[in-house]
Coordinates of C-alpha atoms in Angstrom, one line a residue:
Chain A
M22 CA 0.0 0.0 0.0
T23 CA 2.8 2.4 0.9
Y24 CA 4.4 1.8 -2.4
F25 CA 1.2 2.8 -4.3
L26 CA 0.8 5.9 -2.1
V27 CA 4.4 6.9 -2.8
V28 CA 3.9 6.5 -6.6
G29 CA 0.6 8.3 -6.2
V30 CA 2.1 11.3 -4.5
T31 CA 4.9 11.5 -7.1
V32 CA 2.4 11.4 -9.9
A33 CA 0.3 14.1 -8.2
V34 CA 3.4 16.4 -7.8
F35 CA 4.2 15.9 -11.5
A36 CA 0.6 16.6 -12.4
I37 CA 0.8 20.0 -10.6
L38 CA 4.1 20.6 -12.5
A39 CA 2.6 19.7 -15.8
L40 CA -0.5 21.9 -15.1
S41 CA 1.8 24.8 -14.1
L42 CA 3.9 24.4 -17.2
N43 CA 0.7 24.2 -19.2
I44 CA -0.2 27.8 -18.3
I45 CA 3.1 29.1 -19.7
A46 CA 3.7 26.7 -22.6
G47 CA 0.2 25.4 -23.3
Y48 CA -2.0 28.5 -23.0
A49 CA 0.5 31.3 -23.7
G50 CA 2.7 29.2 -26.1
Q51 CA 6.0 30.2 -24.5
P52 CA 8.5 27.4 -24.7
H53 CA 9.8 27.1 -21.1
L54 CA 12.3 24.3 -20.6
G55 CA 13.4 25.2 -17.1
Q56 CA 10.3 24.6 -15.0
A57 CA 12.3 22.3 -12.6
A58 CA 14.3 25.4 -11.5
F59 CA 11.2 26.9 -10.0
F60 CA 10.1 23.5 -8.6
G61 CA 13.5 23.4 -6.9
L62 CA 13.2 27.0 -5.7
G63 CA 9.9 26.1 -4.0
A64 CA 11.4 23.0 -2.5
Y65 CA 14.5 24.8 -1.2
T66 CA 12.3 27.6 0.2
A67 CA 10.3 25.1 2.2
A68 CA 13.4 23.2 3.2
I69 CA 15.2 26.3 4.5
L70 CA 12.2 27.8 6.2
S71 CA 11.2 24.6 8.0
T72 CA 14.7 23.3 9.0
R73 CA 16.2 26.7 10.0
Y74 CA 13.3 28.8 11.1
G75 CA 10.8 26.2 12.2
V76 CA 8.2 27.4 9.8
S77 CA 5.3 25.0 9.5
F78 CA 4.3 23.1 6.3
W79 CA 1.1 25.2 6.0
L80 CA 3.1 28.4 5.8
D81 CA 5.9 26.8 3.8
L82 CA 3.5 26.1 0.9
P83 CA 2.5 29.7 0.3
A84 CA 6.0 30.9 0.9
A85 CA 7.3 28.5 -1.7
L86 CA 4.7 29.7 -4.1
I87 CA 5.6 33.3 -3.5
V88 CA 9.3 32.9 -3.7
A89 CA 9.1 31.0 -7.0
G90 CA 6.7 33.5 -8.4
L91 CA 8.9 36.5 -7.4
V92 CA 11.9 35.0 -9.1
G93 CA 9.6 34.2 -12.0
V94 CA 8.7 37.9 -12.3
I95 CA 12.4 38.9 -12.5
L96 CA 13.4 36.2 -14.9
G97 CA 10.3 36.6 -16.9
V98 CA 10.8 40.3 -17.4
I99 CA 14.3 39.7 -18.5
S100 CA 13.7 36.7 -20.9
L101 CA 10.2 36.9 -22.2
R102 CA 11.0 39.7 -24.6
L103 CA 13.1 37.2 -26.5
A104 CA 11.8 35.4 -29.6
R105 CA 10.4 31.9 -28.8
D106 CA 13.5 29.8 -29.8
F107 CA 15.8 32.1 -27.8
L108 CA 13.4 31.9 -24.8
A109 CA 13.7 28.1 -24.9
I110 CA 17.5 28.3 -24.7
T111 CA 17.4 30.9 -22.0
T112 CA 15.1 28.9 -19.8
I113 CA 17.4 25.9 -20.2
G114 CA 20.2 28.2 -19.0
I115 CA 18.1 29.3 -16.1
N116 CA 17.6 25.7 -15.0
F117 CA 21.4 25.0 -15.1
V118 CA 22.3 28.2 -13.3
M119 CA 19.7 27.5 -10.6
V120 CA 21.1 24.0 -10.0
A121 CA 24.6 25.4 -9.8
I122 CA 23.5 27.9 -7.2
F123 CA 21.9 25.2 -5.1
Q124 CA 25.1 23.2 -5.5
Y125 CA 27.8 25.7 -4.9
V126 CA 26.3 28.4 -2.6
P127 CA 26.8 27.1 0.9
F128 CA 23.5 28.7 2.0
F129 CA 21.7 26.0 0.1
G130 CA 23.6 23.1 1.7
G131 CA 25.9 22.2 -1.2
A132 CA 25.8 18.9 -3.1
M133 CA 24.3 17.1 -0.1
G134 CA 21.3 19.4 -0.1
I135 CA 19.2 20.0 3.0
P136 CA 18.2 16.9 5.0
A137 CA 15.7 16.3 7.9
I138 CA 12.8 18.4 6.6
P139 CA 10.1 17.7 9.1
S140 CA 6.8 16.0 8.2
P141 CA 3.7 18.2 8.4
A142 CA 1.3 17.7 11.2
I143 CA -2.3 18.4 11.9
A144 CA -3.2 18.9 15.6
G145 CA -0.2 16.8 16.7
H146 CA -0.8 14.0 14.3
E147 CA 2.2 13.6 12.0
F148 CA 1.5 13.1 8.3
G149 CA 1.6 9.5 7.0
Y150 CA 1.7 8.5 3.4
R151 CA -2.0 8.5 3.2
D152 CA -2.2 12.1 4.4
F153 CA 0.5 13.1 1.9
F154 CA -1.5 11.5 -0.8
V155 CA -4.8 13.1 0.1
T156 CA -3.1 16.5 0.4
A157 CA -1.4 16.0 -3.0
V158 CA -4.7 15.1 -4.7
V159 CA -6.4 18.1 -3.1
L160 CA -3.6 20.3 -4.5
V161 CA -3.9 18.8 -7.9
I162 CA -7.7 19.5 -7.9
M163 CA -7.1 23.0 -6.8
V164 CA -4.6 23.7 -9.5
A165 CA -6.8 22.0 -12.1
A166 CA -9.8 24.1 -11.0
L167 CA -7.7 27.2 -11.2
S168 CA -6.7 26.3 -14.7
A169 CA -10.3 25.5 -15.7
Y170 CA -11.3 28.9 -14.4
L171 CA -8.4 30.5 -16.2
E172 CA -9.6 29.1 -19.5
R173 CA -13.0 30.8 -19.0
T174 CA -11.6 34.3 -18.2
W175 CA -10.5 37.1 -20.5
F176 CA -7.0 36.4 -19.2
G177 CA -7.1 32.8 -20.5
A178 CA -8.4 33.9 -23.9
A179 CA -5.7 36.6 -24.1
L180 CA -3.0 34.0 -23.5
K181 CA -4.4 31.8 -26.3
A182 CA -4.6 34.8 -28.6
I183 CA -0.9 35.6 -27.9
K184 CA 0.0 32.0 -28.6
D185 CA -1.8 32.2 -32.0
D186 CA -0.6 35.6 -33.1
E187 CA 1.2 38.2 -31.0
Q188 CA 0.6 41.0 -33.5
A189 CA -3.1 40.3 -33.8
A190 CA -3.3 40.1 -30.0
A191 CA -1.7 43.6 -29.7
A192 CA -4.2 44.8 -32.3
V193 CA -7.1 43.9 -30.0
G194 CA -5.5 45.8 -27.1
I195 CA -3.7 43.0 -25.4
Q196 CA -0.4 44.2 -23.8
V197 CA 1.5 41.1 -25.0
A198 CA 4.6 41.5 -22.8
S199 CA 2.6 41.9 -19.5
Y200 CA 0.4 39.0 -20.2
K201 CA 3.4 36.7 -21.0
I202 CA 5.0 37.8 -17.7
A203 CA 1.7 37.2 -15.8
A204 CA 1.5 33.7 -17.3
F205 CA 5.1 33.0 -16.4
V206 CA 4.6 34.2 -12.8
L207 CA 1.5 32.1 -12.4
G208 CA 3.1 29.0 -13.8
T209 CA 6.4 29.3 -11.9
A210 CA 4.6 30.1 -8.7
L211 CA 2.6 26.9 -9.0
A212 CA 5.7 24.9 -9.7
G213 CA 7.1 26.5 -6.5
L214 CA 4.0 25.2 -4.6
A215 CA 4.7 21.7 -5.9
G216 CA 8.3 22.0 -4.8
G217 CA 7.3 23.1 -1.3
F218 CA 5.0 20.1 -0.9
Y219 CA 7.6 17.7 -2.4
A220 CA 10.4 18.9 0.0
H221 CA 8.3 17.9 3.0
F222 CA 7.3 14.7 1.4
M223 CA 10.8 13.6 0.5
S224 CA 12.2 15.1 3.8
V225 CA 15.4 16.0 1.9
V226 CA 16.2 18.2 -1.1
T227 CA 19.3 17.9 -3.3
P228 CA 20.4 20.0 -6.3
N229 CA 20.2 17.2 -8.9
G230 CA 16.6 16.6 -8.0
F231 CA 15.7 19.7 -9.9
G232 CA 18.0 19.5 -12.9
F233 CA 17.2 20.0 -16.6
P234 CA 16.2 16.3 -17.0
V235 CA 13.3 17.0 -14.6
S236 CA 12.2 19.9 -16.8
V237 CA 12.3 17.6 -19.8
S238 CA 10.2 15.0 -17.9
I239 CA 7.6 17.7 -17.1
L240 CA 7.5 18.9 -20.7
S241 CA 7.3 15.3 -22.0
M242 CA 4.3 14.6 -19.8
L243 CA 2.5 17.7 -21.0
V244 CA 3.2 17.2 -24.6
F245 CA 2.4 13.5 -24.4
G246 CA -0.9 14.1 -22.8
G247 CA -1.8 17.2 -24.8
L248 CA -0.3 20.7 -24.6
G249 CA -2.8 23.4 -23.8
T250 CA -5.4 21.1 -22.1
I251 CA -6.0 20.3 -18.4
R252 CA -6.8 16.7 -19.2
G253 CA -3.7 16.4 -21.3
A254 CA -1.5 17.6 -18.4
L255 CA -3.2 15.2 -16.0
A256 CA -3.2 12.2 -18.4
G257 CA 0.5 12.8 -19.3
A258 CA 1.6 13.0 -15.7
V259 CA -0.4 9.8 -14.7
L260 CA 0.7 7.7 -17.8
L261 CA 4.3 8.7 -17.9
G262 CA 4.5 8.7 -14.1
I263 CA 3.2 5.2 -13.8
M264 CA 4.9 3.7 -16.9
P265 CA 8.3 3.2 -15.3
E266 CA 6.7 1.6 -12.3
V267 CA 4.7 -0.9 -14.5
F268 CA 7.5 -1.6 -16.9
R269 CA 10.3 -1.9 -14.4
F270 CA 12.9 -2.4 -17.1
I271 CA 12.2 1.1 -18.4
S272 CA 13.0 2.9 -15.1
N273 CA 16.7 3.0 -15.8
Y274 CA 16.1 4.4 -19.2
R275 CA 13.3 6.6 -18.2
L276 CA 14.7 9.8 -19.7
L277 CA 15.5 8.1 -22.9
V278 CA 11.9 6.8 -23.2
Y279 CA 10.5 10.3 -22.3
G280 CA 12.7 12.0 -24.8
F281 CA 11.8 9.5 -27.5
L282 CA 8.1 9.9 -26.7
L283 CA 8.5 13.7 -26.8
L284 CA 10.0 13.5 -30.3
F285 CA 7.5 10.9 -31.4
M286 CA 4.5 13.0 -30.3
V287 CA 5.8 16.3 -31.7
R288 CA 6.3 14.5 -35.0
F289 CA 3.2 12.4 -35.3
Q290 CA 0.6 13.7 -32.8
P291 CA 1.5 17.2 -31.7
Q292 CA -2.0 17.6 -30.0
G293 CA -1.0 14.8 -27.5
I294 CA -3.0 11.7 -26.9
V295 CA -6.0 13.5 -25.3
G296 CA -5.4 17.1 -26.4
E297 CA -7.7 19.2 -28.6
D298 CA -8.4 17.5 -31.9
S299 CA -6.2 14.5 -31.1
W300 CA -6.8 11.2 -32.9
L301 CA -7.9 9.5 -29.7
V302 CA -10.4 12.2 -28.8
H303 CA -11.9 12.0 -32.3
Q304 CA -12.3 8.3 -32.0
I305 CA -13.9 8.5 -28.6
G306 CA -16.2 11.3 -29.9
R307 CA -17.2 9.1 -32.8
L308 CA -17.8 6.1 -30.6
A309 CA -19.8 8.1 -28.1
G310 CA -21.8 9.7 -31.0
S311 CA -22.6 6.4 -32.5
L312 CA -23.6 4.9 -29.2
R313 CA -25.9 7.7 -28.4
T314 CA -27.7 7.7 -31.7
G315 CA -27.2 4.1 -32.7
G316 CA -25.4 5.5 -35.8
A317 CA -28.7 6.8 -37.2
R318 CA -27.5 10.4 -37.5
R319 CA -24.4 9.5 -39.3
D320 CA -26.0 10.4 -42.6
T321 CA -27.1 13.9 -41.5
A322 CA -23.9 14.7 -39.5
G323 CA -21.1 16.6 -41.1
G324 CA -22.9 19.8 -41.9
Chain B
M4 CA -12.8 68.1 -36.1
T5 CA -9.5 66.5 -37.0
L6 CA -9.3 63.0 -35.6
L7 CA -6.0 61.9 -36.9
E8 CA -3.1 64.2 -37.8
V9 CA 0.1 62.9 -39.3
D10 CA 2.8 65.6 -39.3
R11 CA 6.0 65.3 -41.4
L12 CA 6.3 61.7 -40.7
T13 CA 9.5 59.9 -41.7
V14 CA 10.4 56.2 -41.3
R15 CA 13.9 55.0 -42.2
F16 CA 15.1 51.4 -42.3
R17 CA 18.9 51.3 -42.5
G18 CA 19.3 53.9 -45.1
L19 CA 16.1 53.2 -46.9
T20 CA 13.5 56.0 -46.4
A21 CA 10.2 54.2 -46.6
V22 CA 8.1 57.2 -45.6
D23 CA 9.5 60.6 -46.3
G24 CA 8.0 63.6 -44.5
V25 CA 4.4 62.7 -45.1
S26 CA 1.6 64.9 -43.6
L27 CA -2.0 64.2 -43.7
A28 CA -5.1 64.7 -41.7
V29 CA -8.3 62.8 -41.4
A30 CA -11.4 64.5 -40.1
E31 CA -14.0 62.8 -38.0
G32 CA -16.5 60.9 -40.2
E33 CA -14.2 61.0 -43.2
F34 CA -13.2 58.2 -45.4
V35 CA -9.7 58.6 -46.7
A36 CA -7.8 56.2 -49.0
I37 CA -4.0 55.9 -49.3
I38 CA -3.0 54.5 -52.6
G39 CA 0.3 54.2 -54.5
P40 CA 2.4 51.8 -56.4
N41 CA 4.3 48.9 -54.8
G42 CA 6.9 50.1 -52.4
A43 CA 5.4 53.5 -52.1
G44 CA 5.4 53.3 -48.3
K45 CA 1.7 52.7 -47.8
T46 CA 1.9 49.8 -45.4
T47 CA 4.8 51.4 -43.5
L48 CA 2.8 54.5 -43.0
F49 CA -0.2 52.4 -41.9
N50 CA 1.9 50.4 -39.4
V51 CA 3.2 53.6 -37.8
I52 CA -0.3 55.0 -37.4
A53 CA -1.5 51.7 -36.0
G54 CA 1.3 51.9 -33.4
S55 CA 3.3 48.8 -34.4
L56 CA 6.2 50.8 -35.8
R57 CA 8.0 53.8 -34.3
P58 CA 8.6 56.7 -36.7
S59 CA 12.2 58.1 -37.2
A60 CA 10.9 61.6 -37.2
G61 CA 7.6 63.5 -37.2
E62 CA 4.5 63.3 -35.0
I63 CA 1.1 61.6 -35.0
R64 CA -1.8 63.0 -33.0
F65 CA -4.9 61.1 -32.4
A66 CA -7.8 63.1 -31.0
G67 CA -5.3 65.8 -30.3
R68 CA -2.8 63.8 -28.3
P69 CA 0.6 62.7 -29.5
V70 CA 0.6 59.0 -30.0
A71 CA 3.7 58.1 -32.0
G72 CA 5.4 55.0 -30.7
L73 CA 2.8 54.1 -28.2
G74 CA 2.6 50.5 -29.4
A75 CA -0.2 48.6 -31.1
A76 CA -2.0 47.6 -27.9
R77 CA -2.3 51.1 -26.5
M78 CA -3.5 52.4 -29.9
S79 CA -6.2 49.8 -29.9
Q80 CA -7.2 50.7 -26.4
L81 CA -7.3 54.4 -27.4
G82 CA -9.8 53.6 -30.2
V83 CA -7.8 52.7 -33.3
G84 CA -9.0 49.5 -34.9
R85 CA -7.0 47.8 -37.6
T86 CA -7.2 44.9 -40.0
F87 CA -4.2 43.1 -41.5
Q88 CA -3.2 42.8 -45.1
V89 CA -2.5 39.1 -44.6
A90 CA -5.3 38.0 -42.3
R91 CA -4.2 37.3 -38.8
P92 CA -6.9 35.3 -37.1
F93 CA -6.6 33.7 -33.7
G94 CA -6.6 30.4 -35.4
S95 CA -7.2 28.1 -32.5
L96 CA -10.2 30.2 -31.3
T97 CA -13.6 30.2 -32.8
V98 CA -14.8 33.0 -35.0
R99 CA -17.1 34.1 -32.1
E100 CA -14.2 34.1 -29.6
N101 CA -12.1 36.1 -32.1
V102 CA -14.7 38.8 -32.2
R103 CA -15.5 38.6 -28.5
L104 CA -11.9 39.3 -27.6
A105 CA -12.0 42.6 -29.5
A106 CA -15.4 43.4 -28.2
G107 CA -14.1 43.0 -24.6
R108 CA -11.0 45.0 -25.2
H109 CA -11.5 47.1 -22.0
Y110 CA -11.3 43.8 -20.0
L111 CA -8.0 43.1 -21.6
A112 CA -6.0 46.3 -21.0
N113 CA -4.3 44.8 -17.9
P114 CA -3.6 41.2 -17.1
L115 CA -4.3 41.8 -13.4
A116 CA -7.8 43.0 -14.2
A117 CA -8.7 40.3 -16.8
W118 CA -9.9 37.7 -14.3
G119 CA -13.6 38.0 -15.0
R120 CA -15.3 35.3 -17.0
R121 CA -16.0 35.8 -20.7
G122 CA -19.5 35.6 -22.1
R123 CA -21.1 37.2 -19.1
D124 CA -21.2 40.8 -20.3
R125 CA -24.5 41.2 -22.1
E126 CA -23.4 44.4 -23.8
V127 CA -20.3 42.7 -25.2
E128 CA -22.3 39.6 -26.3
A129 CA -24.9 41.8 -28.0
R130 CA -22.2 43.6 -29.9
V131 CA -20.6 40.3 -30.9
A132 CA -23.9 38.9 -32.2
H133 CA -24.6 42.1 -34.1
L134 CA -21.2 42.1 -35.8
L135 CA -21.4 38.5 -36.7
A136 CA -24.7 39.3 -38.4
V137 CA -23.5 42.4 -40.1
T138 CA -20.4 40.7 -41.5
G139 CA -22.3 37.5 -42.5
L140 CA -20.4 35.3 -40.1
V141 CA -23.3 33.9 -38.0
G142 CA -23.2 30.5 -39.7
L143 CA -19.5 30.2 -39.1
A144 CA -19.5 31.6 -35.6
D145 CA -18.5 28.4 -33.9
R146 CA -15.9 27.2 -36.4
R147 CA -12.3 27.5 -35.6
A148 CA -11.0 30.7 -37.3
A149 CA -8.1 28.7 -38.9
D150 CA -10.7 26.8 -40.9
L151 CA -12.2 29.9 -42.7
N152 CA -11.6 30.5 -46.3
M153 CA -10.1 33.8 -47.7
G154 CA -13.5 35.6 -47.9
G155 CA -14.4 34.5 -44.4
L156 CA -11.0 35.6 -43.0
R157 CA -11.4 39.1 -44.6
R158 CA -14.8 39.5 -43.0
L159 CA -13.5 38.3 -39.7
E160 CA -10.7 40.8 -39.9
I161 CA -13.3 43.6 -40.3
A162 CA -15.6 42.2 -37.7
R163 CA -12.8 42.0 -35.2
A164 CA -11.7 45.5 -35.9
L165 CA -15.2 46.9 -35.6
A166 CA -15.8 45.0 -32.4
L167 CA -13.2 47.3 -30.8
E168 CA -15.7 50.2 -31.4
P169 CA -12.9 52.2 -33.0
R170 CA -13.1 55.9 -33.5
L171 CA -10.7 55.3 -36.4
L172 CA -10.8 52.2 -38.5
L173 CA -7.6 51.3 -40.4
L174 CA -8.1 48.9 -43.3
D175 CA -4.9 47.5 -44.7
E176 CA -5.6 46.2 -48.2
P177 CA -8.9 44.5 -47.3
A178 CA -9.4 43.4 -51.0
A179 CA -6.0 41.6 -51.1
G180 CA -6.3 38.1 -52.3
L181 CA -10.0 38.3 -53.2
G182 CA -11.4 37.6 -56.6
V183 CA -14.0 39.8 -58.3
D184 CA -16.9 38.0 -56.7
G185 CA -15.3 38.4 -53.3
I186 CA -14.6 42.1 -53.7
R187 CA -18.2 43.2 -54.4
P188 CA -19.7 42.0 -51.1
L189 CA -16.7 43.4 -49.3
A190 CA -17.1 46.8 -50.9
E191 CA -20.8 46.7 -49.9
L192 CA -19.8 45.9 -46.3
I193 CA -17.3 48.8 -46.2
R194 CA -19.7 51.2 -47.8
S195 CA -22.2 50.3 -45.1
L196 CA -19.7 51.4 -42.6
R197 CA -19.7 54.8 -44.2
S198 CA -23.3 55.3 -43.5
Q199 CA -22.5 54.7 -39.8
H200 CA -20.3 57.8 -39.9
L201 CA -17.2 55.8 -39.0
T202 CA -13.9 57.4 -39.7
V203 CA -11.9 55.2 -42.0
L204 CA -8.4 55.2 -43.4
L205 CA -8.0 52.7 -46.1
V206 CA -4.7 51.6 -47.6
E207 CA -5.2 49.9 -50.9
H208 CA -3.3 48.6 -53.8
H209 CA -6.5 48.0 -55.8
V210 CA -7.1 51.6 -57.0
G211 CA -10.6 51.3 -58.5
F212 CA -11.8 49.7 -55.3
A213 CA -10.3 52.4 -53.2
L214 CA -11.6 55.3 -55.3
S215 CA -15.1 53.9 -55.4
L216 CA -15.3 54.1 -51.6
C217 CA -13.4 57.2 -50.3
D218 CA -14.1 60.9 -49.9
R219 CA -10.5 61.9 -50.4
V220 CA -7.5 60.1 -51.6
V221 CA -3.8 60.5 -50.8
V222 CA -1.3 59.1 -53.3
L223 CA 2.2 58.0 -52.1
D224 CA 5.1 57.4 -54.4
Q225 CA 8.6 56.4 -53.1
G226 CA 7.7 57.5 -49.6
K227 CA 6.4 60.9 -50.5
K228 CA 3.0 62.3 -50.8
I229 CA 2.5 63.3 -54.5
F230 CA -1.2 64.0 -54.5
E231 CA -4.1 64.7 -52.2
G232 CA -7.7 65.4 -53.4
T233 CA -10.9 63.9 -54.6
P234 CA -11.2 60.6 -56.3
E235 CA -12.3 62.4 -59.5
A236 CA -9.3 64.7 -59.6
V237 CA -6.8 61.9 -59.0
R238 CA -7.6 60.1 -62.2
R239 CA -6.6 63.2 -64.2
D240 CA -3.4 64.1 -62.2
E241 CA -0.3 63.9 -64.3
R242 CA 2.1 63.0 -61.5
V243 CA -0.1 60.2 -60.3
I244 CA -0.5 58.7 -63.8
T245 CA 3.3 58.9 -64.3
A246 CA 3.9 57.2 -61.0
Y247 CA 1.7 54.3 -61.9
L248 CA 2.9 54.1 -65.5
G249 CA 6.5 54.3 -64.3
E250 CA 5.9 51.2 -62.2
S251 CA 4.6 49.0 -65.0
G252 CA 2.6 49.1 -68.2
A253 CA -0.4 47.9 -66.3
G254 CA -0.6 51.2 -64.4
E255 CA -3.3 52.7 -66.5
G256 CA -5.4 49.6 -66.2
A257 CA -5.0 49.8 -62.4
M258 CA -6.1 53.4 -62.4
S259 CA -9.3 52.8 -64.3
G260 CA -10.3 49.3 -63.6
G261 CA -11.7 47.6 -60.6
D262 CA -14.6 48.0 -58.2

């Protein structure tokens, strides 16, 4: 049981990360290849606050969110003016620099990281695996609900407009730069939240837990599931998160498999498996349609 | 009252002077066309007025305030609506969402204030419905904009610009890429805007089309204004005819043909 809960919590954390990246890369269309840096920033924030200042889990989470978001503002302002391909490279750079800072600045505990992060507690009862799992699922639901709301707002539509065409977006009065920064801040802050939670769950943070390969994993999940959709982010995190557990022989080559899947999807099914207009969604739609009407409407459909 | 005033505007790109000291004024309710042969600087001038290019020298005043270099988003918020020569739809959004975004432009001015839900503002929705009807897009409203054909895209461009409730509408070669049977309904649509006393500045390569619509015409050649006057006078102007004939033998045909 413990094993399933541990896998479940890890999948949930990656689901939050995929949803957070989806705001930046999915809705706003900005290629961000360094999301693990902000995941790490949140984790280190929680680790430092709890081990050195005795701050509780419940305050660590918002703190991790805010710190990652603030750094997101600064780095966003600097880098989002770049064209998309340069932005991709810059965000990779951000990831490597962040890991180097965690590793070489003594404040962050060096290569050994920060150990002995306390478990959260409610009314004296220390968190068990089940509590972590429930909390993680609640966080996923909250972030998914936020994303769903976002899609219905003017903000969400503005991001999609920017993704489609920046010049046309400006022509309808959208300040493209400020919207990109806002999306970046929101996405990086949520990655920080995931990090804060993850630090307490793992009870130790180390620099290489937040390296570029983690960013690639998050991106692979999102693209595999379906860039720009909530269900895509969730499906990608669940499927790619569970896959190495089910097929044990994969786990040593996990990154290789993720990278291969990323290339494969971009080449053959850029919508992802359950994204907008994907092959699978069409098939399910057709199946559902024919079940509902017994195929009777097939002749009249298509208008 | 003068709505738009362009004063000795110059735009240089690395030694090439695309617009060279052009002045013009557009009064409220007026329909002005800018024509000229290829490379005359029409589109450059247009982009400077729309805010997406910064002039090298000169000033632009909109409703009395200097606006040169404010940026496209600010110009749009101030009441300048534009269309694009090559249609730029939000391809992943539906036709309705495309128009709705423009209709809700006051919700979009600031990302911190854009957290309300779309589709809740009755006034905005009414305007969207009205514009879809006026531009003949009702039947296509829930299609993805990327799936529209050329004629549909042209109408969407205009619907989206009108949804901004612009004080000044900038039309950048709306007839580009349309065949004869596409141009006629478009001309009718644009003519109907005139009856609503909208102020329009039209940039057009298709001379006959432009002259049939406008009150006044400005002719650019090699970045300079070579003529300004009525559509009747421009057909007889020596410099204008020379400019067009100098471009190619088809110039005379361009001057008289069209609509």
